[in-house]
Amino acid sequence: VEGARVFVACQGDDRLAVHEGESLTPTYVELGRAVRPWGVVSDGTYAYVSLQAVGAVVSVGLADLTAPVERHTALPDARGLAVLPD
């Protein structure tokens, strides 16, 4: 949850759902095929989503929720994420 946004990792269909304000219809960001998204955190500029099946983390720009910005190699079986203030 960030402000009026709620982020949901949708494992079954490999995308990120972003619910904004009172809207019942989320915006979806496609994350790639067979990546199994798991955890989501936000720093206010980007949402970071762990991709369990491929051992990566993808960053999604919050200003333009149309596609992932960058994919970062992480640990195998990537799941939980945390954001530090610095």
XYZ file of N, CA, C and O in Angstrom:
344
model
N 0.853 -1.185 0.000
C 0.000 0.000 0.000
C 0.887 1.233 0.000
O 1.844 1.319 0.751
N 0.591 2.156 -0.883
C 1.338 3.415 -0.931
C 0.336 4.514 -1.239
O -0.218 4.552 -2.320
N 0.104 5.388 -0.267
C -0.881 6.435 -0.488
C -2.222 5.820 -0.812
O -2.785 5.094 -0.011
N -2.727 6.078 -1.981
C -4.015 5.525 -2.403
C -3.835 4.348 -3.352
O -4.757 3.971 -4.058
N -2.643 3.752 -3.386
C -2.387 2.614 -4.283
C -2.147 1.342 -3.483
O -1.487 1.352 -2.455
N -2.682 0.253 -4.007
C -2.430 -1.070 -3.442
C -1.852 -1.925 -4.563
O -2.409 -1.984 -5.662
N -0.718 -2.583 -4.287
C -0.036 -3.417 -5.271
C -0.266 -4.883 -4.929
O -0.137 -5.272 -3.773
N -0.576 -5.697 -5.947
C -0.816 -7.121 -5.746
C -0.041 -7.910 -6.789
O -0.203 -7.684 -7.990
N 0.793 -8.835 -6.326
C 1.509 -9.733 -7.232
C 0.565 -10.866 -7.610
O 0.107 -11.612 -6.743
N 0.262 -10.997 -8.887
C -0.684 -12.009 -9.371
C 0.100 -13.183 -9.945
O 0.479 -13.164 -11.121
N 0.339 -14.194 -9.119
C 1.150 -15.337 -9.555
C 0.524 -16.112 -10.696
O 1.214 -16.593 -11.573
N -0.787 -16.262 -10.666
C -1.463 -17.088 -11.660
C -1.406 -16.553 -13.074
O -1.474 -17.316 -14.030
N -1.256 -15.239 -13.218
C -1.217 -14.687 -14.576
C -0.030 -13.770 -14.831
O -0.041 -12.981 -15.770
N 0.996 -13.874 -13.996
C 2.285 -13.214 -14.249
C 2.184 -11.715 -14.492
O 2.744 -11.175 -15.442
N 1.467 -11.039 -13.618
C 1.375 -9.592 -13.747
C 1.213 -8.939 -12.375
O 0.959 -9.603 -11.378
N 1.372 -7.636 -12.376
C 1.210 -6.815 -11.185
C -0.112 -6.076 -11.318
O -0.378 -5.449 -12.340
N -0.963 -6.165 -10.293
C -2.223 -5.419 -10.283
C -2.022 -4.196 -9.394
O -1.486 -4.299 -8.296
N -2.439 -3.039 -9.886
C -2.338 -1.793 -9.132
C -3.750 -1.237 -8.970
O -4.398 -0.879 -9.949
N -4.213 -1.207 -7.735
C -5.530 -0.661 -7.408
C -5.319 0.764 -6.916
O -4.513 0.997 -6.015
N -6.030 1.723 -7.504
C -5.869 3.126 -7.131
C -7.172 3.699 -6.589
O -8.220 3.553 -7.216
N -7.066 4.348 -5.434
C -8.212 5.042 -4.849
C -9.422 4.149 -4.672
O -9.323 3.024 -4.223
N -10.562 4.651 -5.057
C -11.830 3.951 -4.894
C -12.153 3.029 -6.065
O -13.155 2.331 -6.043
N -11.307 3.042 -7.097
C -11.582 2.248 -8.293
C -11.557 0.752 -7.981
O -10.673 0.257 -7.289
N -12.539 0.040 -8.507
C -12.582 -1.409 -8.339
C -11.887 -2.130 -9.481
O -11.724 -3.337 -9.448
N -11.498 -1.377 -10.507
C -10.830 -1.962 -11.667
C -9.344 -1.646 -11.602
O -8.944 -0.484 -11.706
N -8.498 -2.668 -11.425
C -7.065 -2.409 -11.329
C -6.421 -2.148 -12.688
O -6.959 -2.497 -13.728
N -5.245 -1.539 -12.643
C -4.372 -1.434 -13.802
C -3.421 -2.613 -13.717
O -2.900 -2.915 -12.641
N -3.191 -3.288 -14.825
C -2.295 -4.449 -14.827
C -1.007 -4.131 -15.565
O -1.022 -3.480 -16.600
N 0.100 -4.639 -15.031
C 1.401 -4.540 -15.681
C 1.864 -5.962 -15.965
O 2.033 -6.771 -15.045
N 2.054 -6.273 -17.233
C 2.528 -7.602 -17.632
C 4.003 -7.732 -17.259
O 4.815 -6.870 -17.613
N 4.368 -8.812 -16.585
C 5.742 -8.990 -16.099
C 6.546 -10.013 -16.892
O 7.731 -10.179 -16.653
N 5.934 -10.667 -17.833
C 6.632 -11.693 -18.615
C 5.991 -13.043 -18.370
O 5.258 -13.238 -17.405
N 6.296 -13.961 -19.220
C 5.675 -15.283 -19.163
C 6.395 -16.194 -18.169
O 7.617 -16.262 -18.148
N 5.618 -16.894 -17.348
C 6.115 -17.917 -16.412
C 7.157 -17.378 -15.435
O 8.160 -18.032 -15.173
N 6.929 -16.180 -14.877
C 7.894 -15.589 -13.933
C 7.460 -15.736 -12.478
O 8.259 -15.596 -11.568
N 6.202 -15.995 -12.217
C 5.614 -16.190 -10.888
C 5.977 -15.071 -9.913
O 6.759 -15.243 -8.992
N 5.368 -13.888 -10.062
C 5.637 -12.781 -9.143
C 5.239 -13.155 -7.716
O 4.250 -13.864 -7.514
N 6.007 -12.662 -6.741
C 5.756 -13.061 -5.355
C 5.567 -11.857 -4.437
O 4.526 -11.651 -3.868
N 6.601 -11.051 -4.243
C 6.536 -9.921 -3.316
C 6.564 -8.594 -4.049
O 7.098 -8.499 -5.155
N 5.979 -7.569 -3.430
C 5.955 -6.229 -4.023
C 6.261 -5.204 -2.937
O 5.685 -5.266 -1.853
N 7.168 -4.270 -3.231
C 7.426 -3.119 -2.372
C 7.525 -1.882 -3.260
O 7.720 -1.991 -4.466
N 7.393 -0.703 -2.648
C 7.481 0.539 -3.404
C 8.296 1.558 -2.634
O 8.227 1.612 -1.403
N 9.049 2.375 -3.385
C 9.788 3.478 -2.756
C 9.176 4.828 -3.116
O 9.738 5.874 -2.844
N 8.006 4.820 -3.742
C 7.334 6.046 -4.146
C 7.571 6.420 -5.595
O 6.787 7.137 -6.203
N 8.664 5.933 -6.181
C 8.978 6.176 -7.588
C 8.817 4.905 -8.412
O 8.364 4.942 -9.549
N 9.225 3.789 -7.821
C 9.151 2.487 -8.477
C 8.465 1.478 -7.568
O 8.532 1.588 -6.346
N 7.843 0.483 -8.183
C 7.403 -0.717 -7.481
C 8.403 -1.796 -7.874
O 8.783 -1.899 -9.050
N 8.859 -2.561 -6.909
C 9.799 -3.651 -7.162
C 9.062 -4.954 -6.901
O 8.451 -5.134 -5.847
N 9.142 -5.874 -7.867
C 8.411 -7.130 -7.780
C 9.409 -8.276 -7.887
O 10.196 -8.344 -8.845
N 9.398 -9.181 -6.894
C 10.267 -10.353 -6.983
C 9.610 -11.378 -7.900
O 8.403 -11.597 -7.860
N 10.436 -11.972 -8.757
C 9.976 -12.970 -9.723
C 10.545 -14.312 -9.301
O 11.704 -14.646 -9.600
N 9.765 -15.080 -8.581
C 10.228 -16.308 -7.947
C 10.751 -17.343 -8.943
O 11.775 -17.962 -8.715
N 10.084 -17.528 -10.040
C 10.443 -18.591 -10.984
C 11.764 -18.355 -11.696
O 12.421 -19.298 -12.126
N 12.168 -17.089 -11.835
C 13.378 -16.794 -12.599
C 14.485 -16.167 -11.751
O 15.525 -15.791 -12.286
N 14.263 -16.018 -10.447
C 15.289 -15.471 -9.567
C 15.675 -14.049 -9.907
O 16.850 -13.723 -10.028
N 14.680 -13.195 -10.072
C 14.951 -11.816 -10.466
C 14.004 -10.861 -9.739
O 13.033 -11.281 -9.107
N 14.331 -9.580 -9.835
C 13.465 -8.510 -9.345
C 13.284 -7.543 -10.501
O 14.239 -7.194 -11.181
N 12.045 -7.129 -10.734
C 11.766 -6.184 -11.811
C 11.296 -4.881 -11.185
O 10.605 -4.880 -10.172
N 11.727 -3.767 -11.768
C 11.260 -2.462 -11.301
C 10.252 -1.910 -12.304
O 10.437 -2.014 -13.510
N 9.173 -1.339 -11.762
C 8.095 -0.774 -12.571
C 7.929 0.682 -12.175
O 7.713 0.986 -11.000
N 8.061 1.591 -13.126
C 7.893 3.011 -12.844
C 6.450 3.328 -12.500
O 5.545 2.912 -13.208
N 6.233 4.041 -11.399
C 4.871 4.341 -10.965
C 4.227 5.458 -11.768
O 3.009 5.582 -11.783
N 5.021 6.269 -12.447
C 4.463 7.342 -13.280
C 3.811 6.779 -14.540
O 2.845 7.326 -15.050
N 4.349 5.661 -15.048
C 3.836 5.035 -16.269
C 3.737 3.539 -16.014
O 4.725 2.824 -16.122
N 2.574 3.068 -15.694
C 2.385 1.671 -15.311
C 2.154 0.741 -16.496
O 1.398 -0.199 -16.412
N 2.824 0.983 -17.607
C 2.558 0.166 -18.782
C 3.494 -1.036 -18.919
O 3.108 -2.035 -19.487
N 4.707 -0.954 -18.423
C 5.640 -2.063 -18.593
C 6.768 -1.966 -17.571
O 7.074 -0.888 -17.079
N 7.391 -3.105 -17.266
C 8.554 -3.072 -16.388
C 9.662 -2.216 -16.981
O 9.841 -2.166 -18.197
N 10.395 -1.540 -16.109
C 11.478 -0.664 -16.548
C 12.774 -1.441 -16.694
O 13.463 -1.344 -17.696
N 13.089 -2.232 -15.686
C 14.364 -2.936 -15.693
C 14.252 -4.225 -14.890
O 13.551 -4.286 -13.889
N 14.970 -5.236 -15.340
C 15.002 -6.531 -14.643
C 16.385 -6.722 -14.041
O 17.388 -6.535 -14.713
N 16.415 -7.094 -12.762
C 17.661 -7.259 -12.028
C 17.807 -8.712 -11.582
O 16.878 -9.270 -11.003
N 18.965 -9.303 -11.829
C 19.213 -10.657 -11.364
C 19.286 -10.641 -9.846
O 19.908 -9.767 -9.249
N 18.642 -11.607 -9.220
C 18.609 -11.691 -7.757
C 19.014 -13.103 -7.336
O 19.708 -13.790 -8.069
N 18.554 -13.508 -6.193
C 18.816 -14.850 -5.693
C 17.872 -15.851 -6.346
O 16.760 -15.492 -6.734
N 18.280 -17.120 -6.398
C 17.340 -18.129 -6.879
C 16.121 -18.155 -5.951
O 16.247 -17.928 -4.751
N 14.956 -18.402 -6.487
C 13.722 -18.492 -5.707
C 13.428 -17.187 -4.961
O 13.091 -17.180 -3.781
N 13.566 -16.064 -5.648
C 13.358 -14.734 -5.046
C 11.921 -14.599 -4.552
O 10.987 -14.921 -5.263
N 11.768 -14.101 -3.308
C 10.423 -13.930 -2.742
C 10.286 -12.591 -2.039
O 9.828 -11.631 -2.598
N 10.656 -12.532 -0.765
C 10.425 -11.341 0.045
C 11.333 -10.179 -0.337
O 12.475 -10.361 -0.744
N 10.802 -8.962 -0.206
C 11.557 -7.749 -0.519
C 11.369 -6.742 0.615
O 10.386 -6.805 1.349
N 12.304 -5.825 0.726
C 12.186 -4.722 1.677
C 12.812 -3.481 1.064
O 13.721 -3.586 0.248
N 12.327 -2.317 1.444
C 12.882 -1.043 0.974
C 13.393 -0.297 2.185
O 12.683 -0.141 3.177
N 14.640 0.164 2.108
C 15.232 0.961 3.169
C 15.113 2.431 2.819
O 15.061 2.799 1.649
N 15.126 3.316 3.802
C 14.917 4.744 3.535
C 16.050 5.437 2.774
O 15.886 6.541 2.294
N 17.186 4.811 2.635
C 18.293 5.456 1.917
C 18.491 4.800 0.609
O 19.103 4.377 -0.058
